[in-house]
PDB file of C-alpha atoms in Angstrom:
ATOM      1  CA  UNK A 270      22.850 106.094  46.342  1.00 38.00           C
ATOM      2  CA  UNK A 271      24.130 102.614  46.824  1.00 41.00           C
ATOM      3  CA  UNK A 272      21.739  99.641  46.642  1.00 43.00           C
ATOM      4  CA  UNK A 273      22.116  97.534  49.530  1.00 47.00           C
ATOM      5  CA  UNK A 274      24.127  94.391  49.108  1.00 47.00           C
ATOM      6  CA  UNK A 275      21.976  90.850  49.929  1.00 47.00           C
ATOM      7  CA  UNK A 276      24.964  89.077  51.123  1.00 49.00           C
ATOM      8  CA  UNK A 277      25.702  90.489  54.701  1.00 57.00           C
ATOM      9  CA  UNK A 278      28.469  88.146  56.370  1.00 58.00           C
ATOM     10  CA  UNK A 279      28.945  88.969  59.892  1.00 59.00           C
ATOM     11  CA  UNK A 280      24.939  89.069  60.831  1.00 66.00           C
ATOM     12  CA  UNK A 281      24.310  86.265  63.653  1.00 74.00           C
ATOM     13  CA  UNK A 282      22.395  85.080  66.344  1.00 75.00           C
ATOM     14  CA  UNK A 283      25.416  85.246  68.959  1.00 79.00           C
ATOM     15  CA  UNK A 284      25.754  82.030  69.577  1.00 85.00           C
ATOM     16  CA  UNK A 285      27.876  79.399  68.053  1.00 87.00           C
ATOM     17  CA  UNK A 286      26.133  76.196  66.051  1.00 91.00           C
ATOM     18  CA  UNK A 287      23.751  73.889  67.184  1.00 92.00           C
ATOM     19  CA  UNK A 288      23.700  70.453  67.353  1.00 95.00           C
ATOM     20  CA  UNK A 289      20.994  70.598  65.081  1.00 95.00           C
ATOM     21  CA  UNK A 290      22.449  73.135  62.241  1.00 93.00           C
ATOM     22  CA  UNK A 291      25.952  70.863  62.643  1.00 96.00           C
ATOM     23  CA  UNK A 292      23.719  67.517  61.719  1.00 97.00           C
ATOM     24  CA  UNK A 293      22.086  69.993  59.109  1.00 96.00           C
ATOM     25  CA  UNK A 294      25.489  70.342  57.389  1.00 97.00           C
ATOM     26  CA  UNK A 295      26.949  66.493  57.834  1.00 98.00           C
ATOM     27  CA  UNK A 296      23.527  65.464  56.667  1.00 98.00           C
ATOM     28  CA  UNK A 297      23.781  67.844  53.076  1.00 98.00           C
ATOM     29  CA  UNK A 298      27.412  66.727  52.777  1.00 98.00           C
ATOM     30  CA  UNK A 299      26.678  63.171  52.701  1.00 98.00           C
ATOM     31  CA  UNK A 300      24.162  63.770  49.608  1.00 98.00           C
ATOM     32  CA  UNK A 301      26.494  66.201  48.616  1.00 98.00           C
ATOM     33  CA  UNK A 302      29.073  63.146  48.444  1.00 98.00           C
ATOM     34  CA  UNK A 303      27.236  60.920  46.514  1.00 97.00           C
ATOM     35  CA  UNK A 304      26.773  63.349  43.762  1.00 97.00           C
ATOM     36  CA  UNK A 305      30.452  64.121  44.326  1.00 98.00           C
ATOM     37  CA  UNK A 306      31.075  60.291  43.803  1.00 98.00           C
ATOM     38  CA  UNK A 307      29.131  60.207  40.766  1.00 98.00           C
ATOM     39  CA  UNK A 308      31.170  63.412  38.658  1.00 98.00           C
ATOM     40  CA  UNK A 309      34.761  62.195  40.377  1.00 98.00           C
ATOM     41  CA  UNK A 310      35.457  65.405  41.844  1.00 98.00           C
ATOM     42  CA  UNK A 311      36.279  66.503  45.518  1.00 98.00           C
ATOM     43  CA  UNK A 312      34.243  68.675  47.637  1.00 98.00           C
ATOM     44  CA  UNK A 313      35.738  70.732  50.122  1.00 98.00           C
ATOM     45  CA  UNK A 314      34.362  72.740  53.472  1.00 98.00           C
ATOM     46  CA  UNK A 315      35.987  75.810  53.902  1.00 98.00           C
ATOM     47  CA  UNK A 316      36.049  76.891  57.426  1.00 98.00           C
ATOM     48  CA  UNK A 317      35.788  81.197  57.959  1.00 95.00           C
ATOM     49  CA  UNK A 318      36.245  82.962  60.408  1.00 93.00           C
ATOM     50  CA  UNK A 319      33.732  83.994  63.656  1.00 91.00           C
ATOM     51  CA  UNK A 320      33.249  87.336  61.518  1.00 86.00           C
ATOM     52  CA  UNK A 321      31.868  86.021  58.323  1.00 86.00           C
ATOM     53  CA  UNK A 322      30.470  82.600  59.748  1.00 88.00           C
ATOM     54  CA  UNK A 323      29.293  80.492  62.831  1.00 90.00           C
ATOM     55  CA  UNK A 324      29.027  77.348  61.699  1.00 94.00           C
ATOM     56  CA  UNK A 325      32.925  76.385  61.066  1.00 97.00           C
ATOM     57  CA  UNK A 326      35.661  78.083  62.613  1.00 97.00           C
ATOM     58  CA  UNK A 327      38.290  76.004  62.627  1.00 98.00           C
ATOM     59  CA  UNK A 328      40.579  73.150  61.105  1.00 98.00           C
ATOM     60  CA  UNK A 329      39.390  70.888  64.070  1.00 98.00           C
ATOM     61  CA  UNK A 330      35.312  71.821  63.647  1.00 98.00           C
ATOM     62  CA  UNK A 331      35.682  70.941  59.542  1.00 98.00           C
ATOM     63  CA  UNK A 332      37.622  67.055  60.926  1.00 98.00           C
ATOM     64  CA  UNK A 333      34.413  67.156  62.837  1.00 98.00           C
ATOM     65  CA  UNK A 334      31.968  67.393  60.008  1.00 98.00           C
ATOM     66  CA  UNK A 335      34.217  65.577  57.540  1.00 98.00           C
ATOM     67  CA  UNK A 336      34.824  63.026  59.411  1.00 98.00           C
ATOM     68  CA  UNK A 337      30.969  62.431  60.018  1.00 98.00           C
ATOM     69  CA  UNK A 338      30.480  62.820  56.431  1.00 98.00           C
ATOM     70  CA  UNK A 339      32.993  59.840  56.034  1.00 98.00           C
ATOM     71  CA  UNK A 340      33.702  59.694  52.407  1.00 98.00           C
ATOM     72  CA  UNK A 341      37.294  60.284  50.334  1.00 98.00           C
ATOM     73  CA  UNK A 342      35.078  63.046  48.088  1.00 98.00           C
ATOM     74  CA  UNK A 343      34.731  65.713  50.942  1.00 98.00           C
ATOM     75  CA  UNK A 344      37.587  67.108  52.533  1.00 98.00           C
ATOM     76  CA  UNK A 345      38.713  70.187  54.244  1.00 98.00           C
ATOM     77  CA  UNK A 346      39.358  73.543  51.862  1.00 98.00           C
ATOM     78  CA  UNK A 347      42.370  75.221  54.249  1.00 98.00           C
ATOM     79  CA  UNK A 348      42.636  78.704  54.230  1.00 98.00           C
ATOM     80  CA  UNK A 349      45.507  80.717  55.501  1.00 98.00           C
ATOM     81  CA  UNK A 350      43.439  83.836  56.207  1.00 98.00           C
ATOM     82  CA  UNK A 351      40.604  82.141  57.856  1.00 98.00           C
ATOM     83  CA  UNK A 352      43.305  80.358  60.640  1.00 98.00           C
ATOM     84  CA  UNK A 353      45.774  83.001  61.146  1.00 98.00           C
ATOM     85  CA  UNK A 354      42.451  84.967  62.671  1.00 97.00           C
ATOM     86  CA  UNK A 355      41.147  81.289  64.491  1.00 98.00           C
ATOM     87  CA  UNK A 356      43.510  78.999  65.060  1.00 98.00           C
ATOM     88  CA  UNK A 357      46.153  78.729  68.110  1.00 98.00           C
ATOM     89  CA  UNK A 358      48.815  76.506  66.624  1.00 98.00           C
ATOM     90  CA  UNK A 359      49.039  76.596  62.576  1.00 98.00           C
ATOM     91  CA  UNK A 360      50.891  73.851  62.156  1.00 98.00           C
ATOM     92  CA  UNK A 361      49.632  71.222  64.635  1.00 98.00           C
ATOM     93  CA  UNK A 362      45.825  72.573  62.884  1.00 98.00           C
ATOM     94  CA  UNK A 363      47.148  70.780  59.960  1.00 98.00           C
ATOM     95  CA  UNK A 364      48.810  68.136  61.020  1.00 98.00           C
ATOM     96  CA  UNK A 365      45.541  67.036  62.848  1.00 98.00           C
ATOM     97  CA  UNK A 366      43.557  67.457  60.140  1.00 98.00           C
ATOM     98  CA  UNK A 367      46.283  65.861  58.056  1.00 98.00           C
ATOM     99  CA  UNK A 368      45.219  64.178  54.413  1.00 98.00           C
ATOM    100  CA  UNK A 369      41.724  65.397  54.766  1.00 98.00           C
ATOM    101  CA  UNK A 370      43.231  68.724  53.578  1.00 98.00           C
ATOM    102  CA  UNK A 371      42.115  68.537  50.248  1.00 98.00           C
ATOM    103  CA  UNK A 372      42.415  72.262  48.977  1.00 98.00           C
ATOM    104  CA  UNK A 373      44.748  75.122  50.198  1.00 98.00           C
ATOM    105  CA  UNK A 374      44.242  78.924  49.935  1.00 98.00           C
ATOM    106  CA  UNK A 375      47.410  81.134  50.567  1.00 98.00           C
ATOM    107  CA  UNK A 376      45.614  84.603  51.709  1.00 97.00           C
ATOM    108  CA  UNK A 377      47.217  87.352  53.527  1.00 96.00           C
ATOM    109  CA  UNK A 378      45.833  88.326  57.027  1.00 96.00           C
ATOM    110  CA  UNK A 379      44.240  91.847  55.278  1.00 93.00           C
ATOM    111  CA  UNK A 380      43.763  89.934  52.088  1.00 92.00           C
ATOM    112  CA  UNK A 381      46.140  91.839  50.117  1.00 93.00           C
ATOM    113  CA  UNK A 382      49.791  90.861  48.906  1.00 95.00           C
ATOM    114  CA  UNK A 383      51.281  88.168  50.009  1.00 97.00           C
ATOM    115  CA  UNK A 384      53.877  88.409  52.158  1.00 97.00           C
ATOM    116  CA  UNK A 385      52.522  91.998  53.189  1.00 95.00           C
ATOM    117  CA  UNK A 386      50.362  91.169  56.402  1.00 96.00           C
ATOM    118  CA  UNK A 387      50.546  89.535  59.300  1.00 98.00           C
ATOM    119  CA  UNK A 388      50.098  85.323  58.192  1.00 98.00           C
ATOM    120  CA  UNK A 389      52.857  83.279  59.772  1.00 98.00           C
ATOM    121  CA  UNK A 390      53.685  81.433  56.248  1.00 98.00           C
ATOM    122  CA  UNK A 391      56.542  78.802  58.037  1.00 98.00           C
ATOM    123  CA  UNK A 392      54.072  77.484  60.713  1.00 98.00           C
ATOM    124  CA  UNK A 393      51.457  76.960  57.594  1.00 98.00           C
ATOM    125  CA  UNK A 394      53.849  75.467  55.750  1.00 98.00           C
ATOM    126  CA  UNK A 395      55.759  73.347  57.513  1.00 98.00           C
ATOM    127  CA  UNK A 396      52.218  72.236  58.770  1.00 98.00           C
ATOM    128  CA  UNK A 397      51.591  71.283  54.976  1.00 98.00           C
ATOM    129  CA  UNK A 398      55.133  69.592  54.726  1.00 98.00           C
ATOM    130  CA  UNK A 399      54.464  67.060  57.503  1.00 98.00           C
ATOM    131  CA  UNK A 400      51.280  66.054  56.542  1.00 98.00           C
ATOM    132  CA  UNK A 401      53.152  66.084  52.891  1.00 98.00           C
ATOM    133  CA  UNK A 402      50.320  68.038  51.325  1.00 98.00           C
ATOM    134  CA  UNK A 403      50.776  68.028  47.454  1.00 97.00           C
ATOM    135  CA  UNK A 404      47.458  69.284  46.248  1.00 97.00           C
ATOM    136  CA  UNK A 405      46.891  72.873  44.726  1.00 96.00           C
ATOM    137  CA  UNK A 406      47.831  76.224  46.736  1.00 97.00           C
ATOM    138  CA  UNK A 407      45.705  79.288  44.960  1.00 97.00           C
ATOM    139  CA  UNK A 408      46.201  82.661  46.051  1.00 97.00           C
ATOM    140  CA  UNK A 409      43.298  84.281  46.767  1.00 94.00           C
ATOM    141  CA  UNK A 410      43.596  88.238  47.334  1.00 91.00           C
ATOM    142  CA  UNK A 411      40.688  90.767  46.704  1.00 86.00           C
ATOM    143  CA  UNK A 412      40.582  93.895  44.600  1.00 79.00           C
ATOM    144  CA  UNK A 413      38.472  96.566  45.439  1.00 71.00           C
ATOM    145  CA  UNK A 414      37.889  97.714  41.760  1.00 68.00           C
ATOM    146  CA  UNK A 415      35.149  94.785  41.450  1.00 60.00           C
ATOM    147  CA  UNK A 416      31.400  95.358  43.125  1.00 61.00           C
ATOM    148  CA  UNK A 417      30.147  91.742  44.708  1.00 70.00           C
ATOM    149  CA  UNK A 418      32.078  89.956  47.002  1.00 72.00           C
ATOM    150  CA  UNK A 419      35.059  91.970  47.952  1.00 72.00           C
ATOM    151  CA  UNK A 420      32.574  94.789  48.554  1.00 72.00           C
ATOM    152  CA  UNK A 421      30.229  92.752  51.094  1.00 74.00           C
ATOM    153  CA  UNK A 422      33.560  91.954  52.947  1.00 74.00           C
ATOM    154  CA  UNK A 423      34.182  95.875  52.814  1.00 76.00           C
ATOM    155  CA  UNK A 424      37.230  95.770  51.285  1.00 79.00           C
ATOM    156  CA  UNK A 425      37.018  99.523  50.432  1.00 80.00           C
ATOM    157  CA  UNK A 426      41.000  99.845  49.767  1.00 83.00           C
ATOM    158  CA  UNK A 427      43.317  98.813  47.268  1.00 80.00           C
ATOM    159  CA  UNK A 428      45.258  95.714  48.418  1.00 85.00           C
ATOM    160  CA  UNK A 429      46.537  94.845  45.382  1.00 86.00           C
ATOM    161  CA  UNK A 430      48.045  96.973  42.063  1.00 81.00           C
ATOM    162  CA  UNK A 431      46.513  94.284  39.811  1.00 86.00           C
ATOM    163  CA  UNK A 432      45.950  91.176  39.684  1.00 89.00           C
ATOM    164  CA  UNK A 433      48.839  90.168  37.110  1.00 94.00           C
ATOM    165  CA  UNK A 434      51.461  91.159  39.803  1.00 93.00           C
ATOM    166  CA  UNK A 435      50.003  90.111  42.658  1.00 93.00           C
ATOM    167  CA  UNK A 436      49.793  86.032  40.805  1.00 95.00           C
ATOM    168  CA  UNK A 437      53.279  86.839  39.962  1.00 96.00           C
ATOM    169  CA  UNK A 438      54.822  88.238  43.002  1.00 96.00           C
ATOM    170  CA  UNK A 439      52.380  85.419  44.835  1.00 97.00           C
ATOM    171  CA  UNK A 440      53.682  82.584  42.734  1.00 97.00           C
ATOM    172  CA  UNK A 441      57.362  83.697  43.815  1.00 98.00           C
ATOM    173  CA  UNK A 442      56.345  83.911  47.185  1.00 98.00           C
ATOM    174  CA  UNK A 443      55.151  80.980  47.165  1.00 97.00           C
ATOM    175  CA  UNK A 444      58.202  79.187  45.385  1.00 97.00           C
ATOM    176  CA  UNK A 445      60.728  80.608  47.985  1.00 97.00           C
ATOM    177  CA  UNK A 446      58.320  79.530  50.981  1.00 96.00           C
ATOM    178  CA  UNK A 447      58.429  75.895  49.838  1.00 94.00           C
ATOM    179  CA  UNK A 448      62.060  75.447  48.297  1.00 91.00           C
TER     180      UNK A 448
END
C-alpha cells in the first residue's frame, strides 16, 4: 500500500488570490529581503502554473509582487515550463519583466528532455537576449526513479535515461540555443 503523500499541488479553493493572501506574500518578502540583505544573496519568486499554484501565475503577477517588495535582493525565478503552460507571448513576458529576472529554469513542457516537448526555446530566448539576461540557466527535468517531489507531481514515467545525459544533452542544447 502506498502512504499518502502530504504535499498535494493542485488542491484549491477555485478562485484566484486575494487581495489579502497577495499583501500576505509582499508583506513576507519584504522581511524576507532584509534577511536577504543581511547574507548578500538573491531571493527569487517562482511563478507555477494554475495546476500546482494560485497565487502566481505569471511573469506579470511576480513584477507585481516584486515590484511591491521593492528591493534589488528579490527578483523573479523564470521558468520555461511554468510559462509555456501560462503565458501568451514568451518573449514580451520577459522583456516586461526585464532585469528583475534574476534566475532562469530551462524545463521542457512534460518535464523531460530538453528539446523533446512542446517549449518554444527561440521566443524564451530571444526574450532573455533583449533584456540581456546573463545570470544562471539550470535545467531542471524530473526522474521518476526518486519518491518526493516528482511523485506528488505524478510523474509516473521515465522522462529522462539518467540524469548524466540529460545535463549533457541539456548543456548542448542549451549551447546551440544561445550561439
Amino acid at each position: 500500500m502506498r502512504r499518502a503523500n502530504s504535499f498535494l499541488p493542485g488542491v484549491f479553493t477555485g478562485v484566484g488570490a486575494s487581495t489579502q493572501e497577495q499583501d500576505w506574500c509582499i508583506e513576507n518578502l519584504i522581511k524576507a529581503a532584509s534577511d536577504a540583505k543581511q547574507a548578500n544573496v538573491t531571493l527569487c519568486l517562482e511563478f507555477l502554473n494554475r495546476f500546482e499554484c494560485y497565487l502566481v501565475n505569471t511573469t506579470g503577477q511576480s513584477k507585481y509582487i516584486v515590484d511591491q517588495v521593492n528591493s534589488p535582493f528579490i527578483g523573479i525565478h523564470y521558468d520555461t515550463h511554468h510559462a509555456h503552460l501560462e503565458e501568451s507571448n514568451l518573449k514580451l513576458a520577459i522583456q516586461d519583466a526585464g532585469n528583475r529576472i534574476k534566475h532562469v529554469h530551462f524545463s521542457e513542457s512534460h518535464r523531460g528532455m530538453l528539446g523533446q516537448g512542446l517549449v518554444d526555446w527561440q521566443s524564451n530566448v530571444q526574450g532573455l537576449q533583449a533584456i540581456q539576461y546573463d545570470g544562471w540557466i539550470t535545467i531542471e527535468a524530473f526522474t521518476n526513479k526518486v519518491d518526493g517531489l516528482a511523485s506528488a507531481l505524478h510523474v509516473t514515467r521515465p522522462l529522462i535515461e539518467n540524469e548524466l545525459d540529460c545535463a549533457i544533452s541539456g548543456a548542448a542544447f542549451i549551447r546551440n540555443l544561445l550561439a
